[in-house]
Amino acid sequence: KHLAGSVAGLAESPSMSGSSAATAGEALRQLKSRLPSRPAGVFTIPVFTSEFCHLFAEELNHFNDSAMPKARPNSMNNYGFLLEELGFYPGLLNPLLENFIRPIAAVLYPDYGGATLDHQRAFVVRYQEDEDVDLAYHYDDSEVTLNVNLGVDFEGGEVLFGAMKDAPQQDHHLRHAHHHIMGCGILHRGHHMHEAAPLEGGLRLNLIMWCRSRTVRQAKCPTCGKAS
């Protein structure tokens, strides 16, 4: 009930579920026609209702105020939460991956393990004055990433996309900005390099899901790309 209708409808449409005779090419065409994409391979999808975002942010605030130990979300962000520590995998994030992200990624990213996504690392990053306010140009340790804005009240902090990790150096100078919308997710390939523009004020929370495929990772190293 906390999912936005759009993401549920996309994953359950006949061409996605395989209940029709639509070809993979037709399914891709239909899906791309319903999803904004700029640059190529970066899509915006409504994921959560605003009510859920407020509830989630409130729960994170309670956890932050508690005396429970808290680990850094990743090696680049200093402030945030590992969602496995809060018990959000079984009832929320695993079903989100299996029932919604994987069917969509199977169509959008067939060459990047979209159909075989089977595990994840999920965390929330927090940006505000006197903490993290931006993030350097980088790629993710994922096959596919979903980045959902949870609010709360902020200015700036756009995600700026460059080129794929292995692209020629000259391709990395251009940036495409994605503005955050509460409840909406930015879906992209993990090796599509990006950065977070400086926060200009307020508090920004984003839920990040690094969606991974054991099939892909058994075939090649996710960092260097060499065959295993």
Short mmCIF file of C-alpha atoms in Angstrom, two decimals:
data_model
loop_
_atom_site.label_atom_id
_atom_site.label_comp_id
_atom_site.label_asym_id
_atom_site.label_seq_id
_atom_site.Cartn_x
_atom_site.Cartn_y
_atom_site.Cartn_z
CA LYS A 1 0.00 0.00 0.00
CA HIS A 2 3.03 2.29 0.34
CA LEU A 3 4.15 1.85 -3.26
CA ALA A 4 3.25 4.53 -5.78
CA GLY A 5 0.78 3.18 -8.32
CA SER A 6 3.16 3.76 -11.22
CA VAL A 7 5.88 1.35 -10.13
CA ALA A 8 3.38 -1.37 -9.27
CA GLY A 9 1.64 -0.91 -12.61
CA LEU A 10 4.90 -1.06 -14.55
CA ALA A 11 6.04 -4.31 -12.96
CA GLU A 12 2.63 -5.96 -13.27
CA SER A 13 1.83 -4.92 -16.84
CA PRO A 14 1.28 -7.83 -19.30
CA SER A 15 4.45 -7.17 -21.28
CA MET A 16 6.52 -7.24 -18.07
CA SER A 17 4.94 -10.31 -16.51
CA GLY A 18 5.27 -12.43 -19.63
CA SER A 19 1.55 -13.19 -19.77
CA SER A 20 1.34 -11.84 -23.33
CA ALA A 21 3.18 -12.67 -26.53
CA ALA A 22 4.96 -9.30 -26.60
CA THR A 23 8.57 -9.61 -27.65
CA ALA A 24 11.39 -8.35 -25.47
CA GLY A 25 11.88 -5.49 -27.91
CA GLU A 26 8.22 -4.48 -27.68
CA ALA A 27 8.30 -4.68 -23.88
CA LEU A 28 11.35 -2.42 -23.87
CA ARG A 29 9.68 0.07 -26.20
CA GLN A 30 6.50 0.17 -24.10
CA LEU A 31 8.37 0.60 -20.85
CA LYS A 32 10.69 3.32 -22.12
CA SER A 33 7.72 5.22 -23.51
CA ARG A 34 6.28 5.41 -19.98
CA LEU A 35 9.48 6.41 -18.18
CA PRO A 36 11.36 9.71 -18.47
CA SER A 37 15.00 9.09 -19.40
CA ARG A 38 17.85 11.61 -19.52
CA PRO A 39 20.60 10.80 -20.15
CA ALA A 40 20.23 7.44 -21.85
CA GLY A 41 19.87 4.61 -19.35
CA VAL A 42 18.79 6.82 -16.41
CA PHE A 43 15.08 6.59 -15.58
CA THR A 44 12.78 8.32 -13.09
CA ILE A 45 10.15 6.10 -11.46
CA PRO A 46 7.58 6.95 -8.76
CA VAL A 47 8.28 4.39 -6.00
CA PHE A 48 6.79 5.39 -2.62
CA THR A 49 3.82 7.47 -1.53
CA SER A 50 4.58 10.74 0.27
CA GLU A 51 2.88 9.32 3.36
CA PHE A 52 5.33 6.44 3.44
CA CYS A 53 8.30 8.80 2.98
CA HIS A 54 7.22 10.80 6.03
CA LEU A 55 6.76 7.63 8.11
CA PHE A 56 10.13 6.26 6.99
CA ALA A 57 11.92 9.52 7.80
CA GLU A 58 10.26 9.58 11.22
CA GLU A 59 11.42 6.03 11.95
CA LEU A 60 14.96 6.91 10.90
CA ASN A 61 14.89 9.93 13.18
CA HIS A 62 13.88 7.73 16.14
CA PHE A 63 16.73 5.35 15.37
CA ASN A 64 19.19 8.22 15.04
CA ASP A 65 18.17 9.56 18.46
CA SER A 66 18.57 6.15 20.09
CA ALA A 67 21.69 4.81 21.78
CA MET A 68 21.88 1.86 19.37
CA PRO A 69 25.21 1.47 17.48
CA LYS A 70 25.19 2.81 13.94
CA ALA A 71 27.56 1.94 11.08
CA ARG A 72 28.47 4.24 8.20
CA PRO A 73 26.32 3.53 5.14
CA ASN A 74 29.33 3.20 2.80
CA SER A 75 32.94 4.30 2.37
CA MET A 76 32.02 7.74 0.94
CA ASN A 77 29.05 8.85 3.03
CA ASN A 78 29.68 9.60 6.70
CA TYR A 79 26.06 10.06 7.76
CA GLY A 80 23.15 7.70 7.21
CA PHE A 81 21.83 4.26 8.08
CA LEU A 82 22.36 0.67 7.00
CA LEU A 83 18.83 -0.62 6.53
CA GLU A 84 19.72 -4.22 7.34
CA GLU A 85 20.44 -3.00 10.88
CA LEU A 86 16.87 -1.73 11.14
CA GLY A 87 15.26 -4.93 9.85
CA PHE A 88 13.83 -3.45 6.65
CA TYR A 89 14.98 -6.22 4.30
CA PRO A 90 12.40 -9.03 4.81
CA GLY A 91 9.16 -7.05 4.72
CA LEU A 92 10.09 -4.16 2.45
CA LEU A 93 13.32 -4.16 0.48
CA ASN A 94 13.58 -7.81 -0.56
CA PRO A 95 10.00 -7.81 -1.96
CA LEU A 96 10.69 -4.45 -3.64
CA LEU A 97 13.73 -5.95 -5.38
CA GLU A 98 12.10 -9.24 -6.34
CA ASN A 99 8.64 -8.06 -7.36
CA PHE A 100 9.27 -4.63 -8.85
CA ILE A 101 12.90 -3.68 -9.49
CA ARG A 102 14.01 -6.96 -11.07
CA PRO A 103 11.13 -7.22 -13.59
CA ILE A 104 11.69 -3.62 -14.66
CA ALA A 105 15.50 -3.98 -14.75
CA ALA A 106 15.17 -7.19 -16.80
CA VAL A 107 13.65 -5.12 -19.59
CA LEU A 108 15.70 -1.93 -19.20
CA TYR A 109 19.11 -3.49 -18.49
CA PRO A 110 19.25 -6.98 -20.06
CA ASP A 111 23.01 -6.64 -20.66
CA TYR A 112 23.76 -5.63 -17.07
CA GLY A 113 22.21 -8.54 -15.16
CA GLY A 114 18.79 -6.95 -14.78
CA ALA A 115 16.96 -10.29 -14.96
CA THR A 116 19.22 -11.95 -12.37
CA LEU A 117 19.29 -9.32 -9.61
CA ASP A 118 19.05 -11.39 -6.44
CA HIS A 119 20.56 -9.44 -3.51
CA GLN A 120 21.32 -5.93 -2.44
CA ARG A 121 23.04 -3.51 -0.11
CA ALA A 122 20.54 -0.89 1.00
CA PHE A 123 21.12 2.23 3.06
CA VAL A 124 19.90 5.77 3.63
CA VAL A 125 22.24 8.71 3.14
CA ARG A 126 21.76 11.98 5.01
CA TYR A 127 22.89 15.40 3.81
CA GLN A 128 22.67 18.59 5.84
CA GLU A 129 24.79 21.55 6.92
CA ASP A 130 27.78 20.62 9.12
CA GLU A 131 27.58 17.00 7.87
CA ASP A 132 27.90 15.67 4.32
CA VAL A 133 26.69 18.28 1.83
CA ASP A 134 27.89 16.76 -1.47
CA LEU A 135 29.47 13.61 -2.91
CA ALA A 136 32.38 13.25 -5.33
CA TYR A 137 32.17 11.71 -8.82
CA HIS A 138 31.98 7.92 -8.46
CA TYR A 139 30.36 4.67 -9.58
CA ASP A 140 28.41 2.22 -7.42
CA ASP A 141 29.22 -1.33 -6.36
CA SER A 142 26.07 -2.59 -8.04
CA GLU A 143 24.70 -3.86 -11.32
CA VAL A 144 21.67 -1.56 -11.00
CA THR A 145 21.03 1.23 -8.48
CA LEU A 146 17.73 2.65 -7.26
CA ASN A 147 18.01 6.04 -5.52
CA VAL A 148 14.73 7.19 -3.90
CA ASN A 149 14.30 10.60 -2.31
CA LEU A 150 12.57 10.54 1.10
CA GLY A 151 12.52 14.34 1.56
CA VAL A 152 12.62 16.09 3.93
CA ASP A 153 12.97 19.82 3.16
CA PHE A 154 16.01 20.95 1.17
CA GLU A 155 17.41 22.89 -1.75
CA GLY A 156 20.14 21.77 -4.14
CA GLY A 157 21.75 18.34 -3.95
CA GLU A 158 20.90 17.24 -7.49
CA VAL A 159 22.41 14.01 -8.87
CA LEU A 160 24.75 14.85 -11.75
CA PHE A 161 25.34 12.02 -14.22
CA GLY A 162 28.44 11.78 -16.39
CA ALA A 163 29.54 8.83 -18.50
CA MET A 164 29.91 5.09 -17.96
CA LYS A 165 32.97 4.07 -15.95
CA ASP A 166 34.96 2.75 -18.93
CA ALA A 167 34.09 5.61 -21.32
CA PRO A 168 36.89 7.78 -22.76
CA GLN A 169 38.03 10.56 -20.46
CA GLN A 170 36.61 13.31 -22.67
CA ASP A 171 33.11 11.87 -22.19
CA HIS A 172 33.25 12.53 -18.45
CA HIS A 173 33.14 16.33 -18.69
CA LEU A 174 29.42 16.61 -19.48
CA ARG A 175 26.82 16.40 -16.66
CA HIS A 176 23.08 15.74 -16.75
CA ALA A 177 21.24 16.91 -13.62
CA HIS A 178 18.44 14.93 -11.97
CA HIS A 179 16.38 16.83 -9.42
CA HIS A 180 15.00 14.97 -6.42
CA ILE A 181 11.25 14.49 -5.99
CA MET A 182 9.94 12.95 -2.78
CA GLY A 183 8.96 9.31 -3.35
CA CYS A 184 10.51 9.13 -6.82
CA GLY A 185 13.46 6.91 -7.62
CA ILE A 186 16.31 7.37 -10.06
CA LEU A 187 17.11 3.99 -11.66
CA HIS A 188 20.49 3.59 -13.35
CA ARG A 189 23.33 1.18 -14.07
CA GLY A 190 25.80 0.94 -11.20
CA HIS A 191 28.76 1.85 -13.41
CA HIS A 192 27.11 5.00 -14.72
CA MET A 193 29.26 7.56 -12.94
CA HIS A 194 27.61 10.37 -11.01
CA GLU A 195 28.02 12.85 -8.18
CA ALA A 196 25.84 14.79 -5.74
CA ALA A 197 25.79 18.57 -6.17
CA PRO A 198 26.22 20.62 -2.98
CA LEU A 199 23.21 20.93 -0.71
CA GLU A 200 22.18 24.57 -0.47
CA GLY A 201 20.10 24.19 2.69
CA GLY A 202 17.84 21.91 4.71
CA LEU A 203 17.93 18.13 5.23
CA ARG A 204 17.97 15.56 2.42
CA LEU A 205 17.40 11.82 2.94
CA ASN A 206 17.76 9.29 0.13
CA LEU A 207 17.24 5.54 0.17
CA ILE A 208 19.87 3.81 -1.97
CA MET A 209 19.55 0.21 -3.14
CA TRP A 210 22.64 -1.30 -4.72
CA CYS A 211 21.00 -4.19 -6.57
CA ARG A 212 23.38 -7.02 -7.36
CA SER A 213 23.49 -10.26 -9.34
CA ARG A 214 25.45 -13.29 -8.19
CA THR A 215 25.38 -14.55 -11.78
CA VAL A 216 27.18 -11.42 -13.00
CA ARG A 217 29.60 -11.35 -10.08
CA GLN A 218 30.58 -14.98 -10.46
CA ALA A 219 31.48 -14.30 -14.09
CA LYS A 220 33.58 -11.18 -13.53
CA CYS A 221 34.90 -8.92 -10.80
CA PRO A 222 32.39 -6.07 -10.18
CA THR A 223 35.25 -3.60 -9.56
CA CYS A 224 37.81 -4.28 -12.28
CA GLY A 225 35.59 -6.16 -14.75
CA LYS A 226 38.07 -9.03 -15.20
CA ALA A 227 36.73 -12.55 -15.67
CA SER A 228 36.65 -14.61 -12.48
#
